[in-house]
Structures are given as C-alpha cells and as structure tokens.
Coordinates of C-alpha atoms and ligand atoms in Angstrom, one line a residue:
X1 CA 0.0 0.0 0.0
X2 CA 1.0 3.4 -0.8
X3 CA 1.8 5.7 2.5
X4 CA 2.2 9.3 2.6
X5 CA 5.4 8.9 2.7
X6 CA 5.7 6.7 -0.6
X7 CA 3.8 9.7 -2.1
X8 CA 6.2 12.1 -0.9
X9 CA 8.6 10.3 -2.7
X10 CA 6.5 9.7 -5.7
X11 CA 5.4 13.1 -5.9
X12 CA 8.9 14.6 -5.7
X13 CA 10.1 12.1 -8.7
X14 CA 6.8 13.0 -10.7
X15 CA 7.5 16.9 -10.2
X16 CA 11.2 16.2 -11.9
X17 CA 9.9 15.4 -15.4
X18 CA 7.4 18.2 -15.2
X19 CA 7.6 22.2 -15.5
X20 CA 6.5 24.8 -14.2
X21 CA 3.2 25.2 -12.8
X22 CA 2.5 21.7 -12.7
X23 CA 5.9 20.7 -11.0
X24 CA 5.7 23.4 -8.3
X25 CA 2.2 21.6 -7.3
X26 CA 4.0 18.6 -7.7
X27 CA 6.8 20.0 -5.0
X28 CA 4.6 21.5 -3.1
X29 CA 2.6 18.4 -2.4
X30 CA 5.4 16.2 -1.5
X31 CA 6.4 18.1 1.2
X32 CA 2.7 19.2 2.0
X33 CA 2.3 14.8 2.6
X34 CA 4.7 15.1 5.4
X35 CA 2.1 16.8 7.3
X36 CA -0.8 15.4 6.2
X37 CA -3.2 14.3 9.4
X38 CA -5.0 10.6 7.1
X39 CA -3.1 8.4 5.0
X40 CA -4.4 9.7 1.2
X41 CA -4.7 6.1 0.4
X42 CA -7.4 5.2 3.3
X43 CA -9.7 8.5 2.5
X44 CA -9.3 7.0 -1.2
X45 CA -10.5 3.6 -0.2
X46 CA -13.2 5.2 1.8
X47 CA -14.5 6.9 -1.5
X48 CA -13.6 10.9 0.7
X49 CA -12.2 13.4 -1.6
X50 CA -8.6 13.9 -1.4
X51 CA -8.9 17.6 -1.8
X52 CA -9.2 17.5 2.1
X53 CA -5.5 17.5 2.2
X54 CA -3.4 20.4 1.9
X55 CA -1.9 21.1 -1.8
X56 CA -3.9 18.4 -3.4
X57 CA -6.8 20.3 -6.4
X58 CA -8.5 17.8 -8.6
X59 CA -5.5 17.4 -11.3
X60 CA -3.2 16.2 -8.5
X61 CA -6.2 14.3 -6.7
X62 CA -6.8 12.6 -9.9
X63 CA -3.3 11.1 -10.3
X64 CA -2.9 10.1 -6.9
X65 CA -6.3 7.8 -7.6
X66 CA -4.6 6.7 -10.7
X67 CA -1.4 5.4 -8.3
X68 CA -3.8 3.9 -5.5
X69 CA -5.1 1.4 -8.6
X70 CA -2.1 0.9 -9.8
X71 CA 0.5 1.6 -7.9
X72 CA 3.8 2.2 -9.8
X73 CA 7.1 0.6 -9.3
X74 CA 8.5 1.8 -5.9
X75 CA 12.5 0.6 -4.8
X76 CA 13.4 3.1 -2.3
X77 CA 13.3 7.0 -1.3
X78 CA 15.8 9.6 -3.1
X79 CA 18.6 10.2 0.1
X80 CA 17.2 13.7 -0.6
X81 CA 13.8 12.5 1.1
X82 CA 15.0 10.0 2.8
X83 CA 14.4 8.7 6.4
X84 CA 11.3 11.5 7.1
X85 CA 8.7 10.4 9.2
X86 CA 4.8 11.4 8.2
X87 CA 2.6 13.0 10.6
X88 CA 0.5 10.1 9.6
X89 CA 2.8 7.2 11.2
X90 CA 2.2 9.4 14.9
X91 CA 1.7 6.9 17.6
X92 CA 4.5 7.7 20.3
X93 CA 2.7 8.3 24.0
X94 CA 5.2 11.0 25.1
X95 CA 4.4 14.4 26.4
X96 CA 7.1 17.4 26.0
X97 CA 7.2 19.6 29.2
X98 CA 8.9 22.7 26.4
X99 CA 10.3 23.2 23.5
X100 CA 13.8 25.0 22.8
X101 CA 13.6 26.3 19.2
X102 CA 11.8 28.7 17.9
X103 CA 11.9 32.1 16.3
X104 CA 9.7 35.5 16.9
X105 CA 9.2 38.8 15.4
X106 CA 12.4 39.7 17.0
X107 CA 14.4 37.8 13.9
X108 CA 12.9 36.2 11.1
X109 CA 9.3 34.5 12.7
X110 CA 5.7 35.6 12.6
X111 CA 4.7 36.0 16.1
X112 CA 5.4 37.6 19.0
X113 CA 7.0 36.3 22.0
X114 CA 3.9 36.6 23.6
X115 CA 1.8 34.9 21.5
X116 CA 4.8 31.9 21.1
X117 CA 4.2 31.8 25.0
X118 CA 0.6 31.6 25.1
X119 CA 0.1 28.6 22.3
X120 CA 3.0 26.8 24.5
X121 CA 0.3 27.2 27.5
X122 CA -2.1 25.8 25.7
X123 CA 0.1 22.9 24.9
X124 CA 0.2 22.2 28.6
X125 CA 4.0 23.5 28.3
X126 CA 6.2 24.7 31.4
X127 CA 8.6 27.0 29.5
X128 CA 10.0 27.5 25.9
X129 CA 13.1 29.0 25.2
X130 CA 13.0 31.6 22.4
X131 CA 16.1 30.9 20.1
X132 CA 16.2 33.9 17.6
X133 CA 19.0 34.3 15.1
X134 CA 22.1 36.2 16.4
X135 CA 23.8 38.8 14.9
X136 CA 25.9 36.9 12.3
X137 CA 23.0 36.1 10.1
X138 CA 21.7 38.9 8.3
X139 CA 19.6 37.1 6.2
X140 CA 17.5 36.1 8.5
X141 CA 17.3 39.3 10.4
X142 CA 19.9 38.4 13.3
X143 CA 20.1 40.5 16.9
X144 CA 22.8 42.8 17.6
X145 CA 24.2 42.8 20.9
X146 CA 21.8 45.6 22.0
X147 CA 18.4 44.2 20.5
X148 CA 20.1 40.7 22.3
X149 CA 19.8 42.8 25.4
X150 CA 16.2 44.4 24.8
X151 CA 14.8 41.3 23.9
X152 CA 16.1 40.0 27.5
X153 CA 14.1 42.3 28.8
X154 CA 11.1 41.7 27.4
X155 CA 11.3 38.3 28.5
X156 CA 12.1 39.4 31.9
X157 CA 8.9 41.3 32.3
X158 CA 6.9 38.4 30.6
X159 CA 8.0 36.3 33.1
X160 CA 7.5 38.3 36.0
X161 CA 3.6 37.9 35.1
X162 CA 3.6 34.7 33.8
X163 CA 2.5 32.5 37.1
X164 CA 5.4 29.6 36.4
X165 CA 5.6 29.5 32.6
X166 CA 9.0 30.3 32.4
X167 CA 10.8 31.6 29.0
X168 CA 14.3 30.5 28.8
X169 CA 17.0 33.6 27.5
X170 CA 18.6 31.7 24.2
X171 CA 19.6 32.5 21.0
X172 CA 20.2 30.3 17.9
X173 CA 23.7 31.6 17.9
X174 CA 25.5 30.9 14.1
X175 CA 28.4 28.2 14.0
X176 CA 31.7 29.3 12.0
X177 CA 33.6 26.2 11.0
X178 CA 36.3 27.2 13.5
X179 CA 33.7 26.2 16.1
X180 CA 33.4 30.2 17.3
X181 CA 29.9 31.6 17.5
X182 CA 28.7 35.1 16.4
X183 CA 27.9 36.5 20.3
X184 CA 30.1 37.6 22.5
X185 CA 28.6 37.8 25.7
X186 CA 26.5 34.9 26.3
X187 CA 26.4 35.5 30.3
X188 CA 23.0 36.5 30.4
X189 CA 21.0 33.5 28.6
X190 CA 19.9 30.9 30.0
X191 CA 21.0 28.6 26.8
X192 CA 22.6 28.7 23.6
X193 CA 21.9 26.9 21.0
X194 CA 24.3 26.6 18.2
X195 CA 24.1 25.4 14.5
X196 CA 25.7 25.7 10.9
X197 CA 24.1 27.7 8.4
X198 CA 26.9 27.7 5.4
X199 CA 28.9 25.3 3.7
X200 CA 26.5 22.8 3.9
X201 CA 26.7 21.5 0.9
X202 CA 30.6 20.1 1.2
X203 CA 31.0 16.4 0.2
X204 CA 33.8 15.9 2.2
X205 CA 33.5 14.6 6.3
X206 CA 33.1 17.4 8.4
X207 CA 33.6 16.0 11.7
X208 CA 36.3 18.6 12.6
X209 CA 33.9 21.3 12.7
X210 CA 31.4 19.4 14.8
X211 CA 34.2 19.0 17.2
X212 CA 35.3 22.1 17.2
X213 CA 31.6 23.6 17.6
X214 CA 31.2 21.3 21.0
X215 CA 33.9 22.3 22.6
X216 CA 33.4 25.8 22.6
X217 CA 32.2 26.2 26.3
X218 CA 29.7 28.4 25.4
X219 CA 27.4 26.3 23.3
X220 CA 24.8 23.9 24.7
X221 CA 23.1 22.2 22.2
X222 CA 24.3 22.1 18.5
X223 CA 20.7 22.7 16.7
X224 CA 19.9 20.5 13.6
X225 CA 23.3 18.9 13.1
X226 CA 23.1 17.6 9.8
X227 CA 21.8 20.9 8.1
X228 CA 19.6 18.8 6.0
X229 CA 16.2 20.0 3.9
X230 CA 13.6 17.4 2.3
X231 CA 14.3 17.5 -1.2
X232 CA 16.3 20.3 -1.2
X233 CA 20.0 19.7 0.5
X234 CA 21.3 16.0 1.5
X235 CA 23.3 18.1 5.0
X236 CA 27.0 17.5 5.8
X237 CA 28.4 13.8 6.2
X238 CA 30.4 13.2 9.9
X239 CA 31.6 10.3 11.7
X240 CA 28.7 10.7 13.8
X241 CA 29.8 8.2 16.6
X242 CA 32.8 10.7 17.4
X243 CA 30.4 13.7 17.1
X244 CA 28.3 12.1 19.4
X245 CA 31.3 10.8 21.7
X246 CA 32.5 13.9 22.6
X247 CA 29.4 15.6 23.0
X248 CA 28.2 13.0 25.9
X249 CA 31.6 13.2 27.2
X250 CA 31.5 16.8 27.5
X251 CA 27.5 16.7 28.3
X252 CA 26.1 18.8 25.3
X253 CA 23.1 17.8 24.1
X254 CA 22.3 17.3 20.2
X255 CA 19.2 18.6 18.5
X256 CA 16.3 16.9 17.3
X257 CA 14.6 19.9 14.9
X258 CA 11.4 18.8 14.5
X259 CA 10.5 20.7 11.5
X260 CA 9.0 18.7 8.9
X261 CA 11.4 19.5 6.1
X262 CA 14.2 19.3 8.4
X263 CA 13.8 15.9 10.9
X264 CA 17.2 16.6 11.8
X265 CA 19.0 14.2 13.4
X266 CA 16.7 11.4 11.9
X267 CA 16.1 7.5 12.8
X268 CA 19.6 6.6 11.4
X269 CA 21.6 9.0 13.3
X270 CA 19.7 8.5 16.2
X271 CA 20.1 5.2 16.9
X272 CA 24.3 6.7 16.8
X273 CA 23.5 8.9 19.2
X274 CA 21.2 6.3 21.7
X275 CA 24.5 4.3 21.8
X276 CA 26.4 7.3 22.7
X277 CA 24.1 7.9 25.7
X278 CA 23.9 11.7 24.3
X279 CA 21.5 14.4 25.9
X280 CA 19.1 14.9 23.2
X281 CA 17.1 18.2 22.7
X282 CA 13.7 19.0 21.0
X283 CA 13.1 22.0 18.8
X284 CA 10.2 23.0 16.4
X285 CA 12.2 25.7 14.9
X286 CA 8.0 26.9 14.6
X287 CA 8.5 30.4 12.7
X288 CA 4.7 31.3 14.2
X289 CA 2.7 30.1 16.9
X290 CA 0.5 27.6 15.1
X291 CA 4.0 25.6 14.5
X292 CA 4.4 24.3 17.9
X293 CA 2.7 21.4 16.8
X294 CA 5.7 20.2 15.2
X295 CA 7.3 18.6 18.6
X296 CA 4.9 15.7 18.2
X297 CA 6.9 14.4 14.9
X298 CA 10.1 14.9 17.2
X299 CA 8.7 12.8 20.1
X300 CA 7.8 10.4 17.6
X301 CA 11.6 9.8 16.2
X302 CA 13.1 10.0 19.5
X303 CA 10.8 7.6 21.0
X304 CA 11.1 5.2 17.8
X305 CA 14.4 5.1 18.1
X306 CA 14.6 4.3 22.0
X307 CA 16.1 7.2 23.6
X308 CA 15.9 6.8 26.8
X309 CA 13.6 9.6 28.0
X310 CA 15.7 10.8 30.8
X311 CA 17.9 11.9 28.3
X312 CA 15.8 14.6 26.7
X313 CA 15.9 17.9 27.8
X314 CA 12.6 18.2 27.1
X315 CA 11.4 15.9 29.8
X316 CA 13.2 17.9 32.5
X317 CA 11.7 20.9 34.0
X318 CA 12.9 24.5 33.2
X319 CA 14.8 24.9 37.0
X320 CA 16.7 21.4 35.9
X321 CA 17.5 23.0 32.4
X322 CA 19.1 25.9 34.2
X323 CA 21.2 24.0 36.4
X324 CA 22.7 21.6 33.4
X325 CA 23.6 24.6 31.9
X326 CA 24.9 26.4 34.9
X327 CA 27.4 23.7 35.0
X328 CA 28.8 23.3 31.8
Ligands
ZN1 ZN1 19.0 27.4 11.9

C-alpha cells in the first residue's frame, strides 16, 4: 500500500519530469504529505475526496487515484527524502514539558514572544526557550548585541507575570567552521543553542567542525546537526559516533529539529547517538505560533528510536535545564 510517505517520494520524482506550474504543485505536495493528518490512500479507499489534504486540487487528486489502482514501481526514497517520518505514522505516547527552538518577530518568525508563549500554555507546556538568530546572520534578520539585550528584557517582564511558565533567554547563535559563534557575551542566557548555516553542501567529512563547535564552552546544544532539507539539501556527512562521543563526554546535548522538512537528526543518526548515551534536545524551529505542533513528529523519532527519556531535555523541567547549563 501506498503511505504518505511513498507519495512524498512519488510526488517529488513525478515533479522532476514536469515544468512549471504543474511541477511546483508537484513540489509542493510532497512536502505538504509530510504533514498530512490521514493516509491519502485510506480517505481514497473510503471513497472521501482527497482535496481534504493540503496542496492536493483535482488534477493532482486525480493522479494520486490513478497510483492507488495501480501503484507504480517503488524501490526506495531519493537520500534527498529519505528517512522523514509522516505526521501520519504518529503513535509515540510521550508528552514534551517545552520546546527549545523557535523564532519571533524579533528575527525572522511571525509571532510575537507573547503569543509563542501563550500557544506553548495551551500545549500544557512549562517553558519554551525563544532561540532567535544572532547577529551573524543577516539574512534572517539576526540580533545585535543591544536588540540581544532588549529582547532580555522583554522576556524578563513576561516572566515576571507569567504565574510559572518560564521563558528561557537563548539565541540560535550561528556556527563558523572554526567552532566560534557570532555573540560575544552569552552570560546572560539561559541557553545557547548553536548550529551551521553555510557550507552545507561540502561532500567531504566534516567532523572537525562538529568538534570544534562542541567544545566551545559556550554552546549547549548544536541545533539541527546535519543541516539537511527534504528535497532540497542532503546536510553535511560526519563520523557521527565521534560527534556524538564527545558531546556525551562533555555533556552537550544534540538537536532533534522537528521541522517537517528538516527531521534533523533522523532515525539513522539517532540510533548513533542512543549508543552514545547523548542528551538529546527538541526544537520545532515553529517560525509562528501555530508551528508548535511540530514537537509531536520529534517525540515520535526519539521515541522510535529508544532514547531513553531521561535523556531529553525536554522531559526535564525549566529549573533542571538551568542548572545543566549552569554547569557546563
Ligand atoms: Zn537554523
């Protein structure tokens, strides 16, 4: 039978002998299947129109019928799309107590801190830590020191109202291969989360730079490690048993970004980083409120690949978050 996620494959493929406005529907839909709530092929089989899911009109709707009654040859998923779990295949029983990525107004999001704050609530959350982009990255509208600082204190009077929802001070600070991050002072946040955002494309092993980036003392968590996008970038190769080595030997924590698109670590390299006994993190990287809901396809890889849930971050309350950094 023909899953979601053998359409997102199928649909990708399809969109690569087509043009224009045909193949962008064609795109759009196969990442659009990641986060579709049925399986196409059971509202099919129940006779339901498949215009219910997002991206699908009646040309597309047509030619997934046309696969469900005669499904075409299928060996295996592009590495492109590889190893990305469906919001369909959600059965895990966990419960995050917070999430620790996501962006605001502040940098390149939709919502306010606020409003991030208040969905989290409503997902029966204890804290979030709001991880805009830092300085170094100007495409995606990065803090300066000083809007850093003002942005503190906006969190600081949130939270002097906010009757035990705590928000966490962090910043997605930006990685250079040297392992040095682009802010200075880091005294005043609670966490810092640190990832790559250039030369991701490089064939070659990049396990030096992972290195490098965990033992600078100031980062916490290295945020989606591979750098990966569905159908878009394959992410940087490491010797991920080494990467994860030294980060449970120093006590870093690597990331879990639960985006759809991204999934990043995924099933493969977290079964690597179960053996390594390595703190793992959750992040939605949610650009808006609404996103949250990302964390459940998170929970779902980390809990299908047995990680042990002590060693989530997100299963430890915001007071225990502050002390594991505190120490490091
Ligand atoms: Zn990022």
């Amino acid at each position: 039978m023909l899953t979601n996620a053998h359409l997102s494959e199928l649909l990708a493929r399809r969109a690569q002998s087509e043009t224009g406005h045909w193949q962008r529907a064609l795109k759009k839909a196969a990442r659009r299947s990641l986060t579709w709530p049925y399986e196409a092929h059971l509202l099919w089989a129940q006779g339901q129109p498949l215009q219910k899911l997002e991206g699908v009109g009646p040309v597309l709707s047509r030619l997934l019928g046309e696969w469900f009654e005669q499904p075409p040859d299928f060996d295996d998923w592009d590495p492109l799309r590889a190893h990305f779990l469906t919001w369909s295949m959600l059965s895990h029983p966990w419960k995050a107590r917070g999430d620790l990525q996501m962006h605001t107004v502040w940098s390149d999001g939709s919502s306010e801190i606020s409003d991030m704050a208040e969905a989290a609530r409503a997902r029966g959350y204890e804290y979030i830590a709001i991880t805009d982009h830092a300085g170094g990255l100007k495409i995606a509208n990065g803090l300066s020191t000083e809007r850093l600082a003002a942005q503190g204190q906006e969190i600081e009077a949130l939270n002097a109202r906010s009757q035990g929802f705590v928000i966490l001070r962090s910043v997605e600070a930006n990685l250079a291969p040297d392992g040095s991050i682009d802010v200075q002072d880091t005294s005043r946040l609670d966490l810092v989360l640190a990832c790559f955002h250039s030369k991701l494309r490089l064939p070659e092993d990049q396990t030096e730079r992972y290195l490098a980036a965990l033992r600078n003392p100031k980062v916490h968590i290295l945020g989606h490690p591979r750098g990966r996008i569905f159908n878009f970038r394959l992410g940087l190769r490491a010797d991920w048993k080494r990467v994860f080595g030294l980060a449970a030997e120093l006590d870093k924590a690597v990331e879990i970004d639960c985006f759809p698109d991204r999934q990043d670590l995924d099933l493969v390299t977290l079964e690597l980083a179960r053996q390594s006994g390595v703190r793992i993190s959750l992040g939605t990287d949610a650009h808006a409120a609404h996103q949250l809901h990302f964390m459940e396809l998170g929970l779902e890889a980390a809990y299908r690949a047995h990680i042990p849930s002590e060693r989530i971050l997100n299963m430890m309350s915001a007071a225990e978050i502050k002390r594991w950094t505190a120490r490091s």
